mmCIF file of C-alpha atoms in Angstrom:
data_model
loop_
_atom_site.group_PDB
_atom_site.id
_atom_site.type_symbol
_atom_site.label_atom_id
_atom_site.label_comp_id
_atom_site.label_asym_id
_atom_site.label_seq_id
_atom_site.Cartn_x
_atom_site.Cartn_y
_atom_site.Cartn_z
ATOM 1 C CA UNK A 1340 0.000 0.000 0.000
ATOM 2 C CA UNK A 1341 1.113 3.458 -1.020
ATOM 3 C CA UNK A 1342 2.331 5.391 1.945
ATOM 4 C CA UNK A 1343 -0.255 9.192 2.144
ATOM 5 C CA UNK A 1344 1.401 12.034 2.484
ATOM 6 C CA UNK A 1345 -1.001 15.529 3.380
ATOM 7 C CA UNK A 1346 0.482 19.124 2.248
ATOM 8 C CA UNK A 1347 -1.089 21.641 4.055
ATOM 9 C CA UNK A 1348 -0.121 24.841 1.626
ATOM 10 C CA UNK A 1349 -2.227 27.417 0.652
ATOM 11 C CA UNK A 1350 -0.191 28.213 -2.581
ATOM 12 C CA UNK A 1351 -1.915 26.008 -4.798
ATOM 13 C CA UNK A 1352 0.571 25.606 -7.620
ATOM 14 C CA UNK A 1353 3.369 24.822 -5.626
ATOM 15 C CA UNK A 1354 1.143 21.932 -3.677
ATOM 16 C CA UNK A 1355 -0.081 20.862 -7.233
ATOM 17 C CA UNK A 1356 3.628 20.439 -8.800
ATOM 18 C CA UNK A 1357 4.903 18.673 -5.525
ATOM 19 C CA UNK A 1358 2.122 16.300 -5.635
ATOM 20 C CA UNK A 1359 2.517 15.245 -9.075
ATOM 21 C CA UNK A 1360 6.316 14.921 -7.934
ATOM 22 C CA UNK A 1361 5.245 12.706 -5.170
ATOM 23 C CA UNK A 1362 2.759 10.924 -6.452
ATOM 24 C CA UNK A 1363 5.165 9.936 -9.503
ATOM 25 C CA UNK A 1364 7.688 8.729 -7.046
ATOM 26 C CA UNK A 1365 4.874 6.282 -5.458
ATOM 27 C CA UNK A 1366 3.055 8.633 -2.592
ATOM 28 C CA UNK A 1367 -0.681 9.146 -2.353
ATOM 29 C CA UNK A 1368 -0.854 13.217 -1.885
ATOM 30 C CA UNK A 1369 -3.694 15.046 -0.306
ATOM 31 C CA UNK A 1370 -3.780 18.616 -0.384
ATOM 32 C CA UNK A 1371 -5.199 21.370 2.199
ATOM 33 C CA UNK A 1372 -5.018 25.324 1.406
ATOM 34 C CA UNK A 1373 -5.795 26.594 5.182
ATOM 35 C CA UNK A 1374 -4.509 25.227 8.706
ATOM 36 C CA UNK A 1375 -8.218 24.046 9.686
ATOM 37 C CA UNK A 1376 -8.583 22.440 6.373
ATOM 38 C CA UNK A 1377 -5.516 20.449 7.318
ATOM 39 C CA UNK A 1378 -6.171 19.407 10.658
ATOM 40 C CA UNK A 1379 -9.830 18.477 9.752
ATOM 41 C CA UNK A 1380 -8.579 16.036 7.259
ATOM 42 C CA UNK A 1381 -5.824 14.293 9.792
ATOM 43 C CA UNK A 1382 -8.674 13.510 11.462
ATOM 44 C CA UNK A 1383 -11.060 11.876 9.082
ATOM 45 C CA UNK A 1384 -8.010 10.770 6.559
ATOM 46 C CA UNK A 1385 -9.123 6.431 6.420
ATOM 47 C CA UNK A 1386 -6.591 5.187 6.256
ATOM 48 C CA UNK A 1387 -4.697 7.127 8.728
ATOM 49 C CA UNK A 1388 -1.807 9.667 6.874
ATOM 50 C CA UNK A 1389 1.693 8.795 7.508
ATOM 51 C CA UNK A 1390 3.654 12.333 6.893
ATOM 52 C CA UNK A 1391 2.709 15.817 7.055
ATOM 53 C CA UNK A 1392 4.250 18.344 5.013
ATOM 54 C CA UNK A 1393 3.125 21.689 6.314
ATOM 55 C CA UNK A 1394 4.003 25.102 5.476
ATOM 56 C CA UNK A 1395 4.906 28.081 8.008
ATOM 57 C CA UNK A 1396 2.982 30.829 6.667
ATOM 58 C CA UNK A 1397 -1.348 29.859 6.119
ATOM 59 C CA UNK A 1398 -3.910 32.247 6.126
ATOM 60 C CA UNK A 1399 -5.840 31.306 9.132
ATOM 61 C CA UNK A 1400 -4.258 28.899 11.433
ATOM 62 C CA UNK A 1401 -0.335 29.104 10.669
ATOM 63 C CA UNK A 1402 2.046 26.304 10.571
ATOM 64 C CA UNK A 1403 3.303 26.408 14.109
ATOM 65 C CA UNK A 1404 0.111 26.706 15.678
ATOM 66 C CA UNK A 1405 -1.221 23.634 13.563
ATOM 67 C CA UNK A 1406 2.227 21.356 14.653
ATOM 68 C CA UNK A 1407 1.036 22.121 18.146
ATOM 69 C CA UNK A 1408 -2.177 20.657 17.519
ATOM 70 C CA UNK A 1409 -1.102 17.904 15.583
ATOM 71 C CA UNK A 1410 1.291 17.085 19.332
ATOM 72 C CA UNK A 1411 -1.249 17.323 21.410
ATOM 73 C CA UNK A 1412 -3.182 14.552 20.017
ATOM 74 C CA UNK A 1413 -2.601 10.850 21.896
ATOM 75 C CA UNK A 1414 -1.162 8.023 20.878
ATOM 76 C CA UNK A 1415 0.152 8.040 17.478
ATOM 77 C CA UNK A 1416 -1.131 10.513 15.959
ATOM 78 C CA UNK A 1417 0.451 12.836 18.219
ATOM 79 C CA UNK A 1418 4.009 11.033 17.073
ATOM 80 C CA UNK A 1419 3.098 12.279 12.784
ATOM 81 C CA UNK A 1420 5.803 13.383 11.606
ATOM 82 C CA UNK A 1421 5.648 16.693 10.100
ATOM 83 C CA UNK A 1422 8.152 18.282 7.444
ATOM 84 C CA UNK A 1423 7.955 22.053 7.890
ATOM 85 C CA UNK A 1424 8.397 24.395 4.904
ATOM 86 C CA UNK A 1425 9.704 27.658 5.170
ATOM 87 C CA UNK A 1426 9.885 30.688 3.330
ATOM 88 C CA UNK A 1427 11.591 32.868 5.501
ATOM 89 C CA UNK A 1428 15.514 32.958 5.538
ATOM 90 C CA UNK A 1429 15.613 33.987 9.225
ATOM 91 C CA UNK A 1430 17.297 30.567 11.144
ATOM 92 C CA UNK A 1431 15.067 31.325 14.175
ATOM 93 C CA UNK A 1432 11.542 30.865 12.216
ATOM 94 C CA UNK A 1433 13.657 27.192 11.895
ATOM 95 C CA UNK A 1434 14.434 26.865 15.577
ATOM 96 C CA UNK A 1435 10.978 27.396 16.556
ATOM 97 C CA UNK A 1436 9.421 25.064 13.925
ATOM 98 C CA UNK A 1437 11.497 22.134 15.529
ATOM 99 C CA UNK A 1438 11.246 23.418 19.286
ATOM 100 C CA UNK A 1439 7.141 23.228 18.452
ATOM 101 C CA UNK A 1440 7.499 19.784 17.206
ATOM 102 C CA UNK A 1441 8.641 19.653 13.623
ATOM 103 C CA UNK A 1442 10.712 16.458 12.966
ATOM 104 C CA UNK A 1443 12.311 18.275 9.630
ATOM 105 C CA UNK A 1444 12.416 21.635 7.875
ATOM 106 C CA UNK A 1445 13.035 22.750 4.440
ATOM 107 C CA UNK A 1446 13.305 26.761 3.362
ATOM 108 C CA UNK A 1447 11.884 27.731 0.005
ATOM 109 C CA UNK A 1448 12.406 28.204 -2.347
ATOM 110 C CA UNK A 1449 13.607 23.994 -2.427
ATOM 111 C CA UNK A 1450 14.585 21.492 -5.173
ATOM 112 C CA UNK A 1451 11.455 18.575 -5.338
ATOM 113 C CA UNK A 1452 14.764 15.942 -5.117
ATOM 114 C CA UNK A 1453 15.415 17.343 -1.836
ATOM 115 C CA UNK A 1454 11.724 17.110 -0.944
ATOM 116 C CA UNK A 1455 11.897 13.888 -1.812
ATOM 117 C CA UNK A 1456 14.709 12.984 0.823
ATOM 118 C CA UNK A 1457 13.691 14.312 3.429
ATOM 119 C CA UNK A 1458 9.883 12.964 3.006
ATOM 120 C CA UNK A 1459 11.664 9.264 2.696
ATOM 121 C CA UNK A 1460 14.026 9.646 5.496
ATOM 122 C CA UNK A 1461 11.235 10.699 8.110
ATOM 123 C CA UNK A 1462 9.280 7.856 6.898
ATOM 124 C CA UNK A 1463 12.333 5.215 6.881
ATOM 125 C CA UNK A 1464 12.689 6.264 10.830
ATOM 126 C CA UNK A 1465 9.550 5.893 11.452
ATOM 127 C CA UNK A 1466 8.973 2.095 10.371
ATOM 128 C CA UNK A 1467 12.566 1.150 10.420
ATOM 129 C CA UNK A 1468 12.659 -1.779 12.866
ATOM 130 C CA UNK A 1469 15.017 -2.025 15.827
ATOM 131 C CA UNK A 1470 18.733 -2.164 15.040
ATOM 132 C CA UNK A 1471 20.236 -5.083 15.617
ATOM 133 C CA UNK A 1472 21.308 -5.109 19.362
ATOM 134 C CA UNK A 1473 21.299 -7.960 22.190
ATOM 135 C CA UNK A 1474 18.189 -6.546 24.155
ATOM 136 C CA UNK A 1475 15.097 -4.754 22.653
ATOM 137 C CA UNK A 1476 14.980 -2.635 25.606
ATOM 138 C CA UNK A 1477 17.798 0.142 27.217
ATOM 139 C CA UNK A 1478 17.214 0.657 31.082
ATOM 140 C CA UNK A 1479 19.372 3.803 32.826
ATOM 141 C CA UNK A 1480 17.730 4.017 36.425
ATOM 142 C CA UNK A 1481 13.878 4.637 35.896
ATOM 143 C CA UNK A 1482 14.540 5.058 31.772
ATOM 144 C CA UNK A 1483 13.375 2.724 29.687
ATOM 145 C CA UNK A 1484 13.919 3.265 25.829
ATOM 146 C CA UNK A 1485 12.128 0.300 24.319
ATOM 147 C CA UNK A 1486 13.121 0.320 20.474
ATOM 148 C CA UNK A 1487 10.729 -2.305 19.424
ATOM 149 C CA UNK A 1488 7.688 -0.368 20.481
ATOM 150 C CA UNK A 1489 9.673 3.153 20.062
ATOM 151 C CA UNK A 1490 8.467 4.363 22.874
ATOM 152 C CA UNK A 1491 10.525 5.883 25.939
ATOM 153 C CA UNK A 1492 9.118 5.698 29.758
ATOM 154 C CA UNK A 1493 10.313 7.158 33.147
ATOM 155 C CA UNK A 1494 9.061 5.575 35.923
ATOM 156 C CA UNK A 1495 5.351 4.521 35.124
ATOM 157 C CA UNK A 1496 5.433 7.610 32.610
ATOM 158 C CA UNK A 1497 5.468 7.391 28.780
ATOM 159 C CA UNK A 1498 7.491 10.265 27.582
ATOM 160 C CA UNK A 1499 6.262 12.326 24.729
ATOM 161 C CA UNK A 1500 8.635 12.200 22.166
ATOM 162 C CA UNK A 1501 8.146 13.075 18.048
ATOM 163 C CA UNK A 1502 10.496 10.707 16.392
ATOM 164 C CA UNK A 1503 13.509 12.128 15.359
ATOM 165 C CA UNK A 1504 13.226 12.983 19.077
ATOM 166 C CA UNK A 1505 13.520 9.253 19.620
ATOM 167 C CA UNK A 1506 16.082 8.842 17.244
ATOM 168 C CA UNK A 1507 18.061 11.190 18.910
ATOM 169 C CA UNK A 1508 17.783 9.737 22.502
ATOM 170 C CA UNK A 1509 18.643 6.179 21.093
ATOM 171 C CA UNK A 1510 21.736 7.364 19.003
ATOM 172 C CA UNK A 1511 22.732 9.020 22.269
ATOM 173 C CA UNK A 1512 21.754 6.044 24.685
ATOM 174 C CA UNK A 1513 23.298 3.734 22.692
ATOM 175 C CA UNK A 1514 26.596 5.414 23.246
ATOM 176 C CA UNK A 1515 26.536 6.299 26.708
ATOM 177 C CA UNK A 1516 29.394 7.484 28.264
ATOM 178 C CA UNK A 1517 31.058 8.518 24.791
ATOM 179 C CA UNK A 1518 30.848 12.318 23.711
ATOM 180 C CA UNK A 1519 29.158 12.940 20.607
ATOM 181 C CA UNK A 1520 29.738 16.131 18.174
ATOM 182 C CA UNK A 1521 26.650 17.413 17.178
ATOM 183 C CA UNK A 1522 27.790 16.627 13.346
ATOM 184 C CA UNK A 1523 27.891 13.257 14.435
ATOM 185 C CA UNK A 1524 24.601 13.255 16.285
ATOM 186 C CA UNK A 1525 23.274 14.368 13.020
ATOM 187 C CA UNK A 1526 25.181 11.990 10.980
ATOM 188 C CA UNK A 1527 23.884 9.006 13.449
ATOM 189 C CA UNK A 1528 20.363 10.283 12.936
ATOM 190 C CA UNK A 1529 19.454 11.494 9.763
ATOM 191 C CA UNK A 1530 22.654 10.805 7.626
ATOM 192 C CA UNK A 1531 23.690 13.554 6.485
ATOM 193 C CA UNK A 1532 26.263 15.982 8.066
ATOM 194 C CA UNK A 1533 25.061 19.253 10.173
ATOM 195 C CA UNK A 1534 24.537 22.298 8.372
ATOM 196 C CA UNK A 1535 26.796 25.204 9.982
ATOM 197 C CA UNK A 1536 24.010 27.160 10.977
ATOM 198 C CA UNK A 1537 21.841 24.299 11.677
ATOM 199 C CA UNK A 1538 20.885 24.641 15.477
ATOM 200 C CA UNK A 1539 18.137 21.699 15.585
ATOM 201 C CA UNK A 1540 20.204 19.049 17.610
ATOM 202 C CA UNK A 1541 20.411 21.452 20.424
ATOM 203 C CA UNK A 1542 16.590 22.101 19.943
ATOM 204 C CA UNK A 1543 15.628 18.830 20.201
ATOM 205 C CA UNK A 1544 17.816 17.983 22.647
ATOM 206 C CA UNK A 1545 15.719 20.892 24.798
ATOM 207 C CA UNK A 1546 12.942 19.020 24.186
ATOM 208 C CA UNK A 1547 13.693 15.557 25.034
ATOM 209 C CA UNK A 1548 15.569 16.850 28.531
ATOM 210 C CA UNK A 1549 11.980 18.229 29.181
ATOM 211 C CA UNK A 1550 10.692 14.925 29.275
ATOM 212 C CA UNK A 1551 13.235 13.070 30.698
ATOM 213 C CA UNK A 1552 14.977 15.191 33.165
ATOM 214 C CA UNK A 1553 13.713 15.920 36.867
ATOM 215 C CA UNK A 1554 15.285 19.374 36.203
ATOM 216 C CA UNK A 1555 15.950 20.010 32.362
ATOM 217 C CA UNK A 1556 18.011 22.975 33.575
ATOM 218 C CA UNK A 1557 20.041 21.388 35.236
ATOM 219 C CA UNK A 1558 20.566 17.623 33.664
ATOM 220 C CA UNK A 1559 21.514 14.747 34.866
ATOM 221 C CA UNK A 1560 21.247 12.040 31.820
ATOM 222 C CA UNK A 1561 22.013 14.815 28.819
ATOM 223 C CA UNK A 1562 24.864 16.071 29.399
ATOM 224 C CA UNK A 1563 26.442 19.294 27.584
ATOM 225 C CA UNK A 1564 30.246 18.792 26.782
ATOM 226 C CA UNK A 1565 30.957 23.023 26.268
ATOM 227 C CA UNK A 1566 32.530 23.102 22.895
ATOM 228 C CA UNK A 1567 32.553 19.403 21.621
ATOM 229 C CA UNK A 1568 28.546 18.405 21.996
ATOM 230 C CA UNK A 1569 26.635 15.581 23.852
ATOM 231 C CA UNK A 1570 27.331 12.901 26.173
ATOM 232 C CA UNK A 1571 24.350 10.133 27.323
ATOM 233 C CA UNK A 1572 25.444 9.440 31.271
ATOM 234 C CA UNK A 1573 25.873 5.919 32.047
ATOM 235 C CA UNK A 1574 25.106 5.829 35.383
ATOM 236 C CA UNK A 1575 21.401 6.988 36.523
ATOM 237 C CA UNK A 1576 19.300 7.266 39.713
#
């Protein structure tokens, strides 16, 4: 079965040229032109949609505020992952895409190849099943990252995570004790070396210490390494 794809862009011949892209390269494509259009078909799409590509600037509802709503939903659908387009060249409309929720974002004007990538990649993460390793399951203390079911807990909590969020913790937990760069946090976790200016590890970082840590300012299992990047602690309460 085709895996369905819904752009939510209110430019109309820019959603109609990607979809023909998309749809040539084996996607089903829905389109929405408004934010409330969009989330209105998430939630009667049968089947369900598997990626979201959503742009920043809608005439009603914009992009960030319709990635929040798209989080706050349980279970699964809460977990879509969403491929932010933007138009502005400011790196902050970027950083607050992904500390919203975004998994991915790509400025415009962008190359439908690119597109393309990006759009496989979220979905290869998403269904890609647990890497080969002698226990489906990673305990630190009262963490439990359980790649089978992709799904992290703390204590009797599950942790709300998108999932290049997950992606992230595992490539980190999965080295523990060993300091990462963030160019090779990036390279573990979407395969492709960090862009200079490209601040989304430490964003998503943010976001998983907010629902892991006791204190996310002051961490205990994320650990900054000033200068160099990461380090997952072995040893927690």
């Amino acid at each position: 079965m085709s895996q369905r794809l819904l752009m939510i862009e209110d430019d109309e011949r820019l959603a109609q040229m990607v979809a023909q892209y998309l749809q040539a390269s084996g996607f089903e494509v829905a389109h929405a032109g408004s934010g409330r259009a969009g989330l209105d078909r998430l939630q009667d799409a049968v089947p369900a949609i598997d990626l979201v590509i959503l742009d920043l600037m809608l005439p009603d509802i914009d992009g960030l505020e319709v990635c929040r709503r798209i989080r706050a939903q349980p279970g699964a659908a809460g977990s879509l992952p969403v491929l932010m387009l933007t138009a502005k060249g400011d790196p902050m409309d970027r950083v607050i895409g992904l500390e919203i929720g975004a998994d991915d974002y790509l400025p415009k004007p962008f190359e439908p190849r690119e597109l393309l990538a990006r759009v496989r990649a979220l979905l290869r993460r998403r269904s890609a099943p647990a890497a080969d390793a002698p226990a489906s399951r990673l305990r630190f203390g009262s963490l439990e990252i359980d790649r089978d079911a992709r799904q992290v807990r703390l204590g009797e909590r599950v942790c709300t995570l998108t999932a290049y969020q997950f992606d992230l913790l595992l490539a980190l937990a999965e080295r523990a004790g060993r300091v990462l760069t963030r160019d090779q946090i990036m390279e573990a976790v979407r395969g492709r070396e960090l862009e200079a200016f490209d601040r989304s590890i430490d964003v998503h970082v943010g976001r998983i210490r907010a629902e892991i840590e006791a204190d996310p300012k002051n961490p205990k299992r994320i650990l900054t390494v000033r200068g160099v990047g990461y380090v997952f602690a072995k040893q927690q309460d």
